[in-house]
């Protein structure tokens, strides 16, 4: 048998009151917290480790135990979030239909295109680094696992997780360039063997 117990139900079963907030308030506070990093371990401690150290049984015991170790953490986190909420207040009146339209276009059109077609940017950047040309593969070449060429070298672009997948159904006969999508862009890894070939172009 499989079943799920929702957070509100856990609170009810443990007889812990659920605070009431106006609609959208928790979403805004949560967003402000993410931006302010107010509940990170450096502010409130490593909670997953602290709860393991705690030997009491009740919520009251836990609160007293925790606050002895981090007496200012709730105040510090609250101030950080409040500061970020005030930043939100300052900017919210500047947000108009034009700004929202720009944001939506960037998300729907631009970021989708970049997400799907970033391979060309990777090939171009590597070609620039090694002072050569590049091109994307033809559909026929693509069917052989080739994503493009840097100079005369056929290459395939794969996510970094591809390296750890032991049982792969496809066998790629060309050099592989690995990428990792990060918050601020792409991390590219060129294996040593391929780097040597590129330097000889």
PDB file of C-alpha atoms in Angstrom:
ATOM      1  CA  UNK A   1       0.000   0.000   0.000  1.00  0.00           C
ATOM      2  CA  UNK A   2       1.158   3.513  -0.808  1.00  0.00           C
ATOM      3  CA  UNK A   3      -0.234   6.752   0.519  1.00  0.00           C
ATOM      4  CA  UNK A   4       0.746  10.332   1.196  1.00  0.00           C
ATOM      5  CA  UNK A   5       0.367  12.478   4.306  1.00  0.00           C
ATOM      6  CA  UNK A   6       0.310  16.190   3.494  1.00  0.00           C
ATOM      7  CA  UNK A   7       2.129  18.743   5.653  1.00  0.00           C
ATOM      8  CA  UNK A   8      -1.120  20.175   7.058  1.00  0.00           C
ATOM      9  CA  UNK A   9      -2.196  16.668   8.062  1.00  0.00           C
ATOM     10  CA  UNK A  10       1.175  16.031   9.770  1.00  0.00           C
ATOM     11  CA  UNK A  11       0.717  19.256  11.728  1.00  0.00           C
ATOM     12  CA  UNK A  12      -2.795  18.156  12.734  1.00  0.00           C
ATOM     13  CA  UNK A  13      -1.593  14.691  13.798  1.00  0.00           C
ATOM     14  CA  UNK A  14       1.176  16.276  15.870  1.00  0.00           C
ATOM     15  CA  UNK A  15      -1.265  18.842  17.295  1.00  0.00           C
ATOM     16  CA  UNK A  16       0.759  21.803  16.003  1.00  0.00           C
ATOM     17  CA  UNK A  17      -1.180  24.939  15.052  1.00  0.00           C
ATOM     18  CA  UNK A  18      -0.954  26.136  11.455  1.00  0.00           C
ATOM     19  CA  UNK A  19      -0.522  29.928  11.314  1.00  0.00           C
ATOM     20  CA  UNK A  20      -2.916  31.768   9.009  1.00  0.00           C
ATOM     21  CA  UNK A  21      -1.580  34.160   6.397  1.00  0.00           C
ATOM     22  CA  UNK A  22      -3.334  36.342   3.817  1.00  0.00           C
ATOM     23  CA  UNK A  23      -3.467  34.935   0.289  1.00  0.00           C
ATOM     24  CA  UNK A  24      -0.084  35.203  -1.536  1.00  0.00           C
ATOM     25  CA  UNK A  25       1.726  36.330   1.659  1.00  0.00           C
ATOM     26  CA  UNK A  26       3.688  33.097   2.098  1.00  0.00           C
ATOM     27  CA  UNK A  27       4.723  33.089  -1.577  1.00  0.00           C
ATOM     28  CA  UNK A  28       6.045  36.648  -1.269  1.00  0.00           C
ATOM     29  CA  UNK A  29       7.817  35.930   2.041  1.00  0.00           C
ATOM     30  CA  UNK A  30       9.306  32.743   0.574  1.00  0.00           C
ATOM     31  CA  UNK A  31      10.580  34.622  -2.505  1.00  0.00           C
ATOM     32  CA  UNK A  32      12.053  37.371  -0.294  1.00  0.00           C
ATOM     33  CA  UNK A  33      13.708  34.690   1.851  1.00  0.00           C
ATOM     34  CA  UNK A  34      15.273  33.040  -1.218  1.00  0.00           C
ATOM     35  CA  UNK A  35      16.680  36.384  -2.389  1.00  0.00           C
ATOM     36  CA  UNK A  36      17.884  37.435   1.076  1.00  0.00           C
ATOM     37  CA  UNK A  37      19.207  33.920   1.906  1.00  0.00           C
ATOM     38  CA  UNK A  38      17.828  34.586   5.390  1.00  0.00           C
ATOM     39  CA  UNK A  39      17.387  30.977   6.500  1.00  0.00           C
ATOM     40  CA  UNK A  40      20.710  29.635   5.211  1.00  0.00           C
ATOM     41  CA  UNK A  41      22.897  27.662   7.681  1.00  0.00           C
ATOM     42  CA  UNK A  42      25.189  30.655   8.299  1.00  0.00           C
ATOM     43  CA  UNK A  43      22.172  32.537   9.726  1.00  0.00           C
ATOM     44  CA  UNK A  44      20.033  29.859  11.392  1.00  0.00           C
ATOM     45  CA  UNK A  45      22.389  26.854  11.607  1.00  0.00           C
ATOM     46  CA  UNK A  46      22.369  23.529   9.749  1.00  0.00           C
ATOM     47  CA  UNK A  47      18.837  22.455  10.674  1.00  0.00           C
ATOM     48  CA  UNK A  48      19.105  18.865   9.400  1.00  0.00           C
ATOM     49  CA  UNK A  49      22.103  18.313  11.705  1.00  0.00           C
ATOM     50  CA  UNK A  50      20.687  20.225  14.684  1.00  0.00           C
ATOM     51  CA  UNK A  51      17.451  18.217  14.757  1.00  0.00           C
ATOM     52  CA  UNK A  52      19.537  15.013  14.910  1.00  0.00           C
ATOM     53  CA  UNK A  53      21.399  16.334  17.974  1.00  0.00           C
ATOM     54  CA  UNK A  54      18.158  17.244  19.756  1.00  0.00           C
ATOM     55  CA  UNK A  55      17.048  14.538  22.202  1.00  0.00           C
ATOM     56  CA  UNK A  56      13.789  16.037  23.498  1.00  0.00           C
ATOM     57  CA  UNK A  57      10.277  15.136  22.360  1.00  0.00           C
ATOM     58  CA  UNK A  58       8.065  18.217  22.305  1.00  0.00           C
ATOM     59  CA  UNK A  59       7.950  21.317  20.115  1.00  0.00           C
ATOM     60  CA  UNK A  60       8.486  23.491  23.196  1.00  0.00           C
ATOM     61  CA  UNK A  61      11.613  21.532  24.172  1.00  0.00           C
ATOM     62  CA  UNK A  62      12.967  21.820  20.631  1.00  0.00           C
ATOM     63  CA  UNK A  63      12.348  25.589  20.551  1.00  0.00           C
ATOM     64  CA  UNK A  64      14.114  26.135  23.900  1.00  0.00           C
ATOM     65  CA  UNK A  65      17.022  23.848  22.890  1.00  0.00           C
ATOM     66  CA  UNK A  66      17.463  25.568  19.549  1.00  0.00           C
ATOM     67  CA  UNK A  67      17.222  29.157  20.869  1.00  0.00           C
ATOM     68  CA  UNK A  68      19.898  28.464  23.471  1.00  0.00           C
ATOM     69  CA  UNK A  69      22.282  27.692  20.623  1.00  0.00           C
ATOM     70  CA  UNK A  70      21.085  30.356  18.165  1.00  0.00           C
ATOM     71  CA  UNK A  71      19.461  33.064  20.316  1.00  0.00           C
ATOM     72  CA  UNK A  72      19.432  35.771  17.583  1.00  0.00           C
ATOM     73  CA  UNK A  73      18.697  33.654  14.502  1.00  0.00           C
ATOM     74  CA  UNK A  74      14.935  34.288  14.266  1.00  0.00           C
ATOM     75  CA  UNK A  75      15.472  38.064  14.604  1.00  0.00           C
ATOM     76  CA  UNK A  76      18.339  38.078  12.082  1.00  0.00           C
ATOM     77  CA  UNK A  77      16.354  36.079   9.506  1.00  0.00           C
ATOM     78  CA  UNK A  78      13.257  38.262  10.052  1.00  0.00           C
ATOM     79  CA  UNK A  79      15.254  41.474   9.493  1.00  0.00           C
ATOM     80  CA  UNK A  80      16.864  40.110   6.319  1.00  0.00           C
ATOM     81  CA  UNK A  81      13.460  39.117   4.879  1.00  0.00           C
ATOM     82  CA  UNK A  82      11.868  42.437   5.877  1.00  0.00           C
ATOM     83  CA  UNK A  83      14.662  44.321   4.122  1.00  0.00           C
ATOM     84  CA  UNK A  84      14.042  42.303   0.954  1.00  0.00           C
ATOM     85  CA  UNK A  85      10.251  42.861   1.191  1.00  0.00           C
ATOM     86  CA  UNK A  86      10.958  46.619   1.372  1.00  0.00           C
ATOM     87  CA  UNK A  87      13.094  46.254  -1.778  1.00  0.00           C
ATOM     88  CA  UNK A  88      10.107  44.528  -3.436  1.00  0.00           C
ATOM     89  CA  UNK A  89       7.853  47.421  -2.373  1.00  0.00           C
ATOM     90  CA  UNK A  90      10.241  49.910  -3.992  1.00  0.00           C
ATOM     91  CA  UNK A  91      10.241  48.088  -7.329  1.00  0.00           C
ATOM     92  CA  UNK A  92       6.634  46.861  -7.567  1.00  0.00           C
ATOM     93  CA  UNK A  93       5.307  50.275  -8.615  1.00  0.00           C
ATOM     94  CA  UNK A  94       7.793  50.342 -11.484  1.00  0.00           C
ATOM     95  CA  UNK A  95       6.393  47.103 -12.927  1.00  0.00           C
ATOM     96  CA  UNK A  96       3.962  47.928 -15.726  1.00  0.00           C
ATOM     97  CA  UNK A  97       2.459  46.089 -18.701  1.00  0.00           C
ATOM     98  CA  UNK A  98       5.446  46.894 -20.947  1.00  0.00           C
ATOM     99  CA  UNK A  99       7.925  45.445 -18.437  1.00  0.00           C
ATOM    100  CA  UNK A 100       5.802  42.318 -17.936  1.00  0.00           C
ATOM    101  CA  UNK A 101       5.542  41.845 -21.715  1.00  0.00           C
ATOM    102  CA  UNK A 102       9.356  42.071 -22.032  1.00  0.00           C
ATOM    103  CA  UNK A 103       9.755  39.487 -19.256  1.00  0.00           C
ATOM    104  CA  UNK A 104       7.193  37.099 -20.807  1.00  0.00           C
ATOM    105  CA  UNK A 105       8.743  37.416 -24.288  1.00  0.00           C
ATOM    106  CA  UNK A 106      12.214  36.750 -22.876  1.00  0.00           C
ATOM    107  CA  UNK A 107      10.973  33.650 -21.040  1.00  0.00           C
ATOM    108  CA  UNK A 108       8.750  32.193 -23.772  1.00  0.00           C
ATOM    109  CA  UNK A 109      10.664  33.138 -26.910  1.00  0.00           C
ATOM    110  CA  UNK A 110      14.301  33.867 -26.068  1.00  0.00           C
ATOM    111  CA  UNK A 111      15.050  31.470 -23.208  1.00  0.00           C
ATOM    112  CA  UNK A 112      13.247  28.588 -24.922  1.00  0.00           C
ATOM    113  CA  UNK A 113      15.276  29.189 -28.087  1.00  0.00           C
ATOM    114  CA  UNK A 114      18.559  29.431 -26.127  1.00  0.00           C
ATOM    115  CA  UNK A 115      17.670  26.287 -24.177  1.00  0.00           C
ATOM    116  CA  UNK A 116      17.069  24.319 -27.364  1.00  0.00           C
ATOM    117  CA  UNK A 117      19.717  25.853 -29.616  1.00  0.00           C
ATOM    118  CA  UNK A 118      22.626  26.555 -27.255  1.00  0.00           C
ATOM    119  CA  UNK A 119      24.729  23.925 -29.063  1.00  0.00           C
ATOM    120  CA  UNK A 120      25.659  26.397 -31.763  1.00  0.00           C
ATOM    121  CA  UNK A 121      26.873  28.908 -29.153  1.00  0.00           C
ATOM    122  CA  UNK A 122      29.090  26.198 -27.606  1.00  0.00           C
ATOM    123  CA  UNK A 123      30.589  25.201 -30.981  1.00  0.00           C
ATOM    124  CA  UNK A 124      31.157  28.848 -31.927  1.00  0.00           C
ATOM    125  CA  UNK A 125      32.841  29.671 -28.585  1.00  0.00           C
ATOM    126  CA  UNK A 126      35.198  26.674 -28.797  1.00  0.00           C
ATOM    127  CA  UNK A 127      36.016  27.461 -32.456  1.00  0.00           C
ATOM    128  CA  UNK A 128      36.871  31.049 -31.420  1.00  0.00           C
ATOM    129  CA  UNK A 129      39.114  29.757 -28.608  1.00  0.00           C
ATOM    130  CA  UNK A 130      41.086  27.576 -31.022  1.00  0.00           C
ATOM    131  CA  UNK A 131      41.051  30.032 -33.939  1.00  0.00           C
ATOM    132  CA  UNK A 132      39.077  27.858 -36.348  1.00  0.00           C
ATOM    133  CA  UNK A 133      35.655  27.499 -37.958  1.00  0.00           C
ATOM    134  CA  UNK A 134      32.610  25.520 -36.904  1.00  0.00           C
ATOM    135  CA  UNK A 135      29.345  24.292 -38.332  1.00  0.00           C
ATOM    136  CA  UNK A 136      26.271  22.438 -37.128  1.00  0.00           C
ATOM    137  CA  UNK A 137      25.721  18.903 -38.397  1.00  0.00           C
ATOM    138  CA  UNK A 138      23.377  17.890 -41.198  1.00  0.00           C
ATOM    139  CA  UNK A 139      20.380  15.650 -40.285  1.00  0.00           C
ATOM    140  CA  UNK A 140      22.334  12.668 -41.681  1.00  0.00           C
ATOM    141  CA  UNK A 141      25.375  13.464 -39.515  1.00  0.00           C
ATOM    142  CA  UNK A 142      23.098  14.039 -36.538  1.00  0.00           C
ATOM    143  CA  UNK A 143      21.744  10.500 -36.921  1.00  0.00           C
ATOM    144  CA  UNK A 144      25.323   9.273 -36.362  1.00  0.00           C
ATOM    145  CA  UNK A 145      25.598  11.168 -33.068  1.00  0.00           C
ATOM    146  CA  UNK A 146      27.426  14.195 -34.515  1.00  0.00           C
ATOM    147  CA  UNK A 147      26.167  17.578 -33.295  1.00  0.00           C
ATOM    148  CA  UNK A 148      28.641  19.658 -35.269  1.00  0.00           C
ATOM    149  CA  UNK A 149      32.197  20.243 -36.404  1.00  0.00           C
ATOM    150  CA  UNK A 150      34.989  22.330 -34.936  1.00  0.00           C
ATOM    151  CA  UNK A 151      37.414  22.645 -37.810  1.00  0.00           C
ATOM    152  CA  UNK A 152      37.407  19.166 -39.373  1.00  0.00           C
ATOM    153  CA  UNK A 153      36.729  17.436 -36.054  1.00  0.00           C
ATOM    154  CA  UNK A 154      33.221  15.980 -35.618  1.00  0.00           C
ATOM    155  CA  UNK A 155      31.938  16.409 -32.054  1.00  0.00           C
ATOM    156  CA  UNK A 156      28.956  15.471 -29.942  1.00  0.00           C
ATOM    157  CA  UNK A 157      27.611  17.618 -27.088  1.00  0.00           C
ATOM    158  CA  UNK A 158      26.341  15.787 -24.023  1.00  0.00           C
ATOM    159  CA  UNK A 159      25.271  16.774 -20.498  1.00  0.00           C
ATOM    160  CA  UNK A 160      27.928  16.086 -17.840  1.00  0.00           C
ATOM    161  CA  UNK A 161      25.621  13.430 -16.322  1.00  0.00           C
ATOM    162  CA  UNK A 162      26.167  11.376 -19.502  1.00  0.00           C
ATOM    163  CA  UNK A 163      29.616  10.387 -18.168  1.00  0.00           C
ATOM    164  CA  UNK A 164      28.104   8.603 -15.179  1.00  0.00           C
ATOM    165  CA  UNK A 165      25.545   6.626 -17.193  1.00  0.00           C
ATOM    166  CA  UNK A 166      27.242   3.250 -17.512  1.00  0.00           C
ATOM    167  CA  UNK A 167      24.761   1.349 -19.691  1.00  0.00           C
ATOM    168  CA  UNK A 168      24.249   3.571 -22.694  1.00  0.00           C
ATOM    169  CA  UNK A 169      22.284   2.179 -25.646  1.00  0.00           C
ATOM    170  CA  UNK A 170      24.049   4.432 -28.176  1.00  0.00           C
ATOM    171  CA  UNK A 171      27.708   4.193 -29.043  1.00  0.00           C
ATOM    172  CA  UNK A 172      29.150   7.505 -30.131  1.00  0.00           C
ATOM    173  CA  UNK A 173      32.249   7.238 -32.285  1.00  0.00           C
ATOM    174  CA  UNK A 174      33.168  10.949 -32.145  1.00  0.00           C
ATOM    175  CA  UNK A 175      34.738  13.176 -29.491  1.00  0.00           C
ATOM    176  CA  UNK A 176      32.324  14.353 -26.820  1.00  0.00           C
ATOM    177  CA  UNK A 177      32.182  17.832 -25.305  1.00  0.00           C
ATOM    178  CA  UNK A 178      30.364  17.910 -21.959  1.00  0.00           C
ATOM    179  CA  UNK A 179      28.178  20.717 -20.649  1.00  0.00           C
ATOM    180  CA  UNK A 180      26.500  21.449 -17.361  1.00  0.00           C
ATOM    181  CA  UNK A 181      23.630  23.913 -17.164  1.00  0.00           C
ATOM    182  CA  UNK A 182      24.174  26.266 -14.254  1.00  0.00           C
ATOM    183  CA  UNK A 183      22.184  29.192 -12.923  1.00  0.00           C
ATOM    184  CA  UNK A 184      24.352  31.744 -14.705  1.00  0.00           C
ATOM    185  CA  UNK A 185      25.075  29.835 -17.936  1.00  0.00           C
ATOM    186  CA  UNK A 186      26.847  26.703 -19.159  1.00  0.00           C
ATOM    187  CA  UNK A 187      29.964  25.010 -17.807  1.00  0.00           C
ATOM    188  CA  UNK A 188      31.806  23.361 -20.715  1.00  0.00           C
ATOM    189  CA  UNK A 189      34.297  20.504 -20.322  1.00  0.00           C
ATOM    190  CA  UNK A 190      36.573  19.547 -23.225  1.00  0.00           C
ATOM    191  CA  UNK A 191      38.331  16.202 -22.593  1.00  0.00           C
ATOM    192  CA  UNK A 192      42.142  16.314 -22.756  1.00  0.00           C
ATOM    193  CA  UNK A 193      42.342  14.146 -25.891  1.00  0.00           C
ATOM    194  CA  UNK A 194      40.029  16.428 -27.832  1.00  0.00           C
ATOM    195  CA  UNK A 195      41.837  19.538 -26.566  1.00  0.00           C
ATOM    196  CA  UNK A 196      45.100  18.164 -28.018  1.00  0.00           C
ATOM    197  CA  UNK A 197      43.417  17.629 -31.415  1.00  0.00           C
ATOM    198  CA  UNK A 198      41.954  21.136 -31.371  1.00  0.00           C
ATOM    199  CA  UNK A 199      45.343  22.681 -30.582  1.00  0.00           C
ATOM    200  CA  UNK A 200      46.754  21.000 -33.685  1.00  0.00           C
ATOM    201  CA  UNK A 201      44.200  22.549 -36.032  1.00  0.00           C
TER     202      UNK A 201
END
